[in-house]
Amino acid sequence: MSLSIGIVGLPNVGKSTLFNILTKKCVDAANYPFCTIEPNVGIVKVPDFRLDKLAAISKPAKVIATSIEFVDIAGLVAGASKGEGLGNKFLAHIRECDAICEVVRDFKDANVIHVGGKVDPVDDKETINMELILADLATVEKRLEKTRRDAKSGDKDIIAGNKILERILEHLAAGKAARELVFDEEEIIFVKTLSLLTIKPIIYLLNIDEGHSGDVLPGTKEPVIKVNVKLEEEIANLPEEDQAEYIKELGLEQSGLDKLIQSAYKTLGLETFFTTGADETRAWTILKGTKAPQAAGVIHTDFIKGFVRAEVINWEKFVECGSEAKAKELGLIRTEGKDYVFQDGDVTNFLINR
């Protein structure tokens, strides 16, 4: 399952540096606006201690984590919705992503230019969000211009679509993101055809310095993660075996980037199930609410049609037993059919009719 998070923000807020650390890719992070023009893409492992616990028991030949795609998108400025700066490219690249990570600057450094002339995280956040709202307004107005004419035919579907568009238009015009609206299942199908920017889930990453204190983007309903990107860069530059120890010395349970990756995973409504054995211990990504045949289909699409049943056990119970054989002996491995909804942390074997 390929899902992507677009890293967005004003120029010089730390987007490309964050991306470098996340993906270990060498992209330019120079100190001037519009350094990133074409988006850089990197695949990032999702940290999951459960995978290591399972591997310690199965002792597989290889261990494979699940992953998320991060996309480093060019810096946005006020007026992007009208094509200012690299606005048109910026907006087009966001449309291709499944969710947004908006980096907001709250670090003081006279050597790093701020495009607005001052560090004001709330103002920066509002600048970007308003550009996304304005872009969506233009999209909805354009669609309404056409469908209002078509509605004269009396087509019920077009008339129903117009009502949704009018509702979204009123909401956006009030300066509110489309994700704040609630739609039923049929409406969602129509809304997806609009490719709205503000319907996408969003996470705010507040790029802080060591002197940071106070509220974290007050009034924000969406997830906000505080990360000292400069410090994370120091951690990332250490040998991998020394990183965990340094994180502990800083008094942290985990790195800020691990928090971001896990939050992104959750924001997308994703869960993990596992397969484990002598050949491979692996984490697989599914959407929350996925039924057993579709979960099997993540491994191979042919498994959906050939699905017979799944043998399932919670990862903690598996670890407690110390082996699959012991879990079977204790009767802890359940047999589930086509209607079973997979749970985060399930360990499974699929029985497939080939």
XYZ file of C-alpha atoms in Angstrom:
354
model
C 0.000 0.000 0.000
C 1.684 3.198 -1.200
C 0.640 6.279 0.760
C 2.405 9.624 0.772
C 2.806 12.590 3.102
C 3.622 15.950 1.513
C 6.021 18.099 3.584
C 4.959 21.721 3.063
C 5.684 25.121 4.556
C 7.045 28.578 3.866
C 10.613 28.781 2.503
C 13.431 28.265 5.028
C 11.392 26.635 7.806
C 13.397 23.391 7.777
C 11.429 21.273 5.297
C 14.333 19.979 3.237
C 16.528 19.447 6.304
C 13.702 17.433 7.855
C 13.385 15.432 4.648
C 17.134 14.776 4.564
C 17.019 13.349 8.076
C 13.879 11.320 7.434
C 15.062 9.627 4.289
C 18.856 9.915 4.509
C 18.655 11.320 0.979
C 21.001 14.113 -0.051
C 18.737 16.926 -1.241
C 19.708 20.564 -1.302
C 18.804 22.486 1.865
C 20.424 25.833 1.014
C 19.501 29.044 2.768
C 17.340 30.721 0.161
C 13.691 30.511 -0.978
C 12.620 28.030 -3.676
C 15.724 25.865 -3.290
C 13.455 22.835 -3.760
C 11.709 23.105 -7.133
C 10.929 19.523 -8.151
C 9.655 17.420 -5.247
C 12.064 14.941 -3.674
C 10.547 11.611 -2.715
C 11.783 9.170 -0.076
C 10.493 5.969 1.479
C 10.730 5.951 5.286
C 10.548 2.923 7.580
C 7.847 3.104 10.255
C 9.527 2.358 13.617
C 7.727 -0.487 15.381
C 9.216 -2.258 18.401
C 6.731 -5.120 17.936
C 8.566 -6.218 14.797
C 11.786 -6.737 16.756
C 9.943 -8.672 19.484
C 8.470 -11.045 16.913
C 11.776 -11.437 15.101
C 13.522 -12.357 18.371
C 11.226 -15.375 18.586
C 11.063 -16.472 14.931
C 14.737 -15.680 14.172
C 13.947 -15.055 10.497
C 16.392 -14.683 7.607
C 15.131 -11.133 7.116
C 13.002 -8.506 8.854
C 10.941 -6.040 6.801
C 9.271 -2.964 8.294
C 6.300 -1.185 6.800
C 6.873 2.242 5.277
C 5.469 5.658 4.336
C 6.436 7.865 1.407
C 7.455 11.436 2.239
C 7.514 14.121 -0.448
C 9.539 17.327 0.009
C 7.549 20.049 -1.765
C 8.760 23.527 -2.788
C 8.243 26.388 -0.320
C 4.984 28.297 -0.584
C 4.466 32.052 -0.249
C 1.422 34.305 0.055
C -0.264 34.473 -3.347
C 0.590 30.874 -4.293
C -3.073 30.194 -5.084
C -2.716 32.830 -7.829
C 0.581 31.453 -9.068
C 3.001 33.544 -6.985
C 6.438 32.017 -6.390
C 6.191 28.372 -7.398
C 2.552 28.254 -6.333
C 1.086 26.288 -9.224
C 3.702 23.531 -8.955
C 3.404 23.516 -5.178
C -0.359 23.037 -5.254
C -0.227 20.380 -7.970
C 2.270 18.311 -5.976
C 0.134 18.524 -2.810
C -2.882 17.185 -4.734
C -0.928 14.002 -5.418
C -0.287 13.342 -1.701
C -2.602 11.541 0.720
C -1.890 13.818 3.692
C 0.044 16.956 4.607
C 2.818 17.597 7.117
C 3.017 21.373 7.506
C 6.338 22.537 8.944
C 5.987 25.749 10.956
C 9.052 27.685 12.070
C 9.459 28.615 15.730
C 13.256 28.753 15.996
C 15.318 31.936 16.200
C 18.337 32.204 13.916
C 19.394 35.529 12.384
C 21.448 33.624 9.823
C 18.389 31.911 8.333
C 16.206 34.257 6.306
C 12.480 34.339 7.083
C 10.465 35.139 3.982
C 8.043 37.270 6.045
C 10.763 39.166 7.893
C 9.840 37.848 11.352
C 9.266 34.531 13.150
C 5.541 34.146 13.856
C 4.368 30.514 13.790
C 0.647 31.294 14.023
C 0.865 33.784 11.165
C 2.935 31.364 9.057
C 0.405 28.605 9.613
C -2.467 30.874 8.617
C -0.633 32.059 5.489
C -0.275 28.528 4.167
C -3.734 27.383 5.203
C -5.353 30.397 3.553
C -3.534 29.693 0.290
C -4.851 26.137 0.339
C -8.376 27.397 1.076
C -8.184 29.944 -1.756
C -7.007 27.257 -4.169
C -9.950 25.055 -3.155
C -12.340 27.993 -3.547
C -11.174 28.411 -7.130
C -11.678 24.675 -7.754
C -15.224 24.664 -6.337
C -16.248 27.892 -8.091
C -15.028 26.519 -11.419
C -16.965 23.283 -10.962
C -20.118 25.156 -9.901
C -19.908 27.433 -12.926
C -20.312 24.371 -15.132
C -22.741 22.296 -13.067
C -25.171 25.157 -12.459
C -25.750 25.237 -16.206
C -25.999 21.443 -16.399
C -28.501 21.346 -13.499
C -31.119 23.000 -15.737
C -31.598 19.588 -17.334
C -33.149 18.374 -14.069
C -30.584 15.603 -13.555
C -30.927 14.533 -9.908
C -27.248 13.598 -9.482
C -26.076 16.985 -10.777
C -28.527 18.826 -8.523
C -27.348 16.765 -5.508
C -23.719 17.510 -6.416
C -24.494 21.222 -6.611
C -25.873 21.190 -3.086
C -22.618 19.672 -1.826
C -20.588 22.228 -3.789
C -22.621 25.131 -2.391
C -22.080 23.819 1.120
C -18.324 23.503 0.599
C -18.144 26.930 -1.042
C -19.835 28.611 1.929
C -17.494 26.834 4.350
C -14.334 27.764 2.429
C -15.487 31.354 1.983
C -15.633 31.585 5.784
C -11.919 30.710 5.881
C -12.414 27.107 7.047
C -10.811 23.930 5.716
C -13.009 21.355 3.966
C -11.790 18.617 6.353
C -13.925 20.231 9.078
C -17.109 19.300 7.198
C -18.862 15.954 7.710
C -20.017 13.988 4.653
C -21.934 10.733 4.351
C -20.611 7.814 2.280
C -22.336 8.883 -0.953
C -21.213 12.488 -0.572
C -17.615 11.394 0.029
C -17.570 9.676 -3.394
C -18.486 12.989 -5.034
C -16.137 15.089 -2.868
C -13.161 12.895 -3.832
C -13.645 13.906 -7.487
C -12.822 17.509 -6.534
C -9.255 16.705 -5.360
C -9.498 19.360 -2.651
C -6.341 20.324 -0.792
C -8.000 21.173 2.521
C -9.856 17.845 2.705
C -6.555 16.044 3.263
C -5.542 15.070 6.826
C -2.873 17.398 8.225
C -0.154 17.247 10.890
C 1.684 20.347 12.105
C 5.368 20.001 12.853
C 6.596 22.924 14.949
C 10.328 23.329 14.272
C 11.637 24.610 17.609
C 14.976 25.523 19.177
C 16.324 24.721 22.646
C 14.799 27.868 24.150
C 11.246 27.024 23.073
C 8.444 27.279 25.630
C 4.755 28.161 25.734
C 1.685 27.116 23.768
C 1.944 24.935 20.689
C -0.079 26.637 17.940
C -3.026 27.536 20.227
C -6.489 26.675 18.944
C -5.253 23.995 16.542
C -7.476 20.890 16.423
C -5.123 18.781 14.307
C -2.056 16.922 15.672
C 0.923 19.162 16.535
C 4.385 17.691 17.063
C 7.280 19.733 18.438
C 10.603 18.788 16.845
C 14.006 20.427 17.164
C 15.080 19.649 13.603
C 18.645 20.877 14.216
C 18.981 18.496 17.185
C 17.448 15.653 15.166
C 20.084 16.297 12.523
C 22.789 15.823 15.173
C 21.175 12.550 16.252
C 20.904 11.314 12.665
C 24.591 12.011 12.040
C 25.652 9.675 14.866
C 26.366 5.998 14.182
C 23.081 4.108 14.353
C 24.191 2.088 17.394
C 24.822 5.336 19.344
C 21.585 7.124 18.501
C 19.351 5.390 21.063
C 21.807 6.117 23.870
C 22.036 9.799 22.922
C 18.246 10.083 22.820
C 18.126 8.695 26.374
C 20.809 11.156 27.504
C 18.591 13.973 26.238
C 15.780 12.690 28.455
C 13.616 11.603 25.515
C 11.715 8.337 25.088
C 12.094 8.435 21.303
C 13.257 10.826 18.620
C 10.936 13.553 17.390
C 11.103 12.081 13.906
C 9.874 8.696 15.134
C 6.925 10.531 16.696
C 6.257 12.257 13.374
C 6.365 9.024 11.376
C 4.061 7.244 13.817
C 1.680 10.211 13.916
C 1.608 10.335 10.101
C 0.784 6.633 10.007
C -2.070 7.128 12.467
C -3.359 10.268 10.737
C -3.756 8.311 7.511
C -5.952 5.796 9.364
C -3.416 3.010 8.967
C -2.826 -0.112 11.032
C -0.250 -2.897 10.987
C -0.531 -6.664 10.943
C 2.379 -9.093 10.943
C 3.502 -12.321 9.371
C 6.405 -14.156 10.961
C 8.403 -17.302 10.376
C 11.869 -18.656 9.661
C 12.100 -16.988 6.253
C 10.734 -13.564 7.113
C 9.151 -11.422 9.820
C 7.253 -8.609 8.170
C 4.914 -5.717 8.957
C 2.071 -5.018 6.528
C 0.041 -1.816 6.182
C -3.756 -1.813 6.001
C -6.475 0.786 6.414
C -8.352 0.628 9.702
C -11.463 -1.530 9.258
C -9.947 -3.838 6.609
C -11.504 -7.310 6.427
C -9.463 -10.505 6.218
C -9.561 -11.135 2.421
C -8.478 -7.562 1.673
C -5.701 -7.824 4.273
C -4.489 -10.966 2.496
C -4.655 -9.008 -0.763
C -2.001 -6.601 0.550
C 0.439 -9.531 0.378
C -0.736 -10.599 -3.093
C -3.864 -9.493 -4.973
C -4.643 -13.104 -5.962
C -5.094 -13.908 -2.265
C -8.380 -11.960 -2.161
C -10.123 -14.338 -4.549
C -8.467 -17.434 -3.105
C -8.961 -16.530 0.567
C -10.180 -19.453 2.703
C -9.474 -18.394 6.274
C -6.931 -16.652 8.506
C -5.193 -17.987 11.598
C -4.843 -15.007 13.942
C -3.226 -14.201 17.286
C -2.454 -10.908 19.005
C 1.277 -10.085 18.873
C 1.602 -9.849 22.674
C 0.128 -13.302 23.192
C 2.435 -14.667 20.495
C 5.465 -13.191 22.266
C 4.295 -14.495 25.641
C 4.001 -18.009 24.209
C 7.489 -17.885 22.745
C 6.593 -19.827 19.609
C 3.779 -20.503 17.152
C 3.734 -24.155 18.195
C 3.159 -23.227 21.861
C 0.427 -20.764 20.897
C -1.360 -23.524 18.976
C -0.930 -25.945 21.859
C -2.615 -23.437 24.191
C -5.429 -22.830 21.713
C -4.650 -19.119 21.410
C -4.581 -19.008 17.620
C -8.072 -18.266 16.327
C -9.556 -19.221 12.957
C -11.264 -16.252 11.308
C -13.353 -16.023 8.129
C -14.088 -13.457 5.440
C -15.982 -11.071 7.723
C -13.210 -10.737 10.292
C -11.957 -7.144 10.640
C -8.223 -7.126 11.208
C -6.929 -5.420 14.351
C -3.697 -3.488 14.761
C -1.034 -5.912 15.988
C -2.577 -9.122 14.649
C -0.102 -11.863 13.722
C -1.497 -14.085 10.995
C -1.152 -16.988 8.594
C -3.500 -16.933 5.578
C -4.871 -20.125 4.081
C -5.335 -19.581 0.370
C -7.011 -21.775 -2.265
C -4.639 -21.677 -5.212
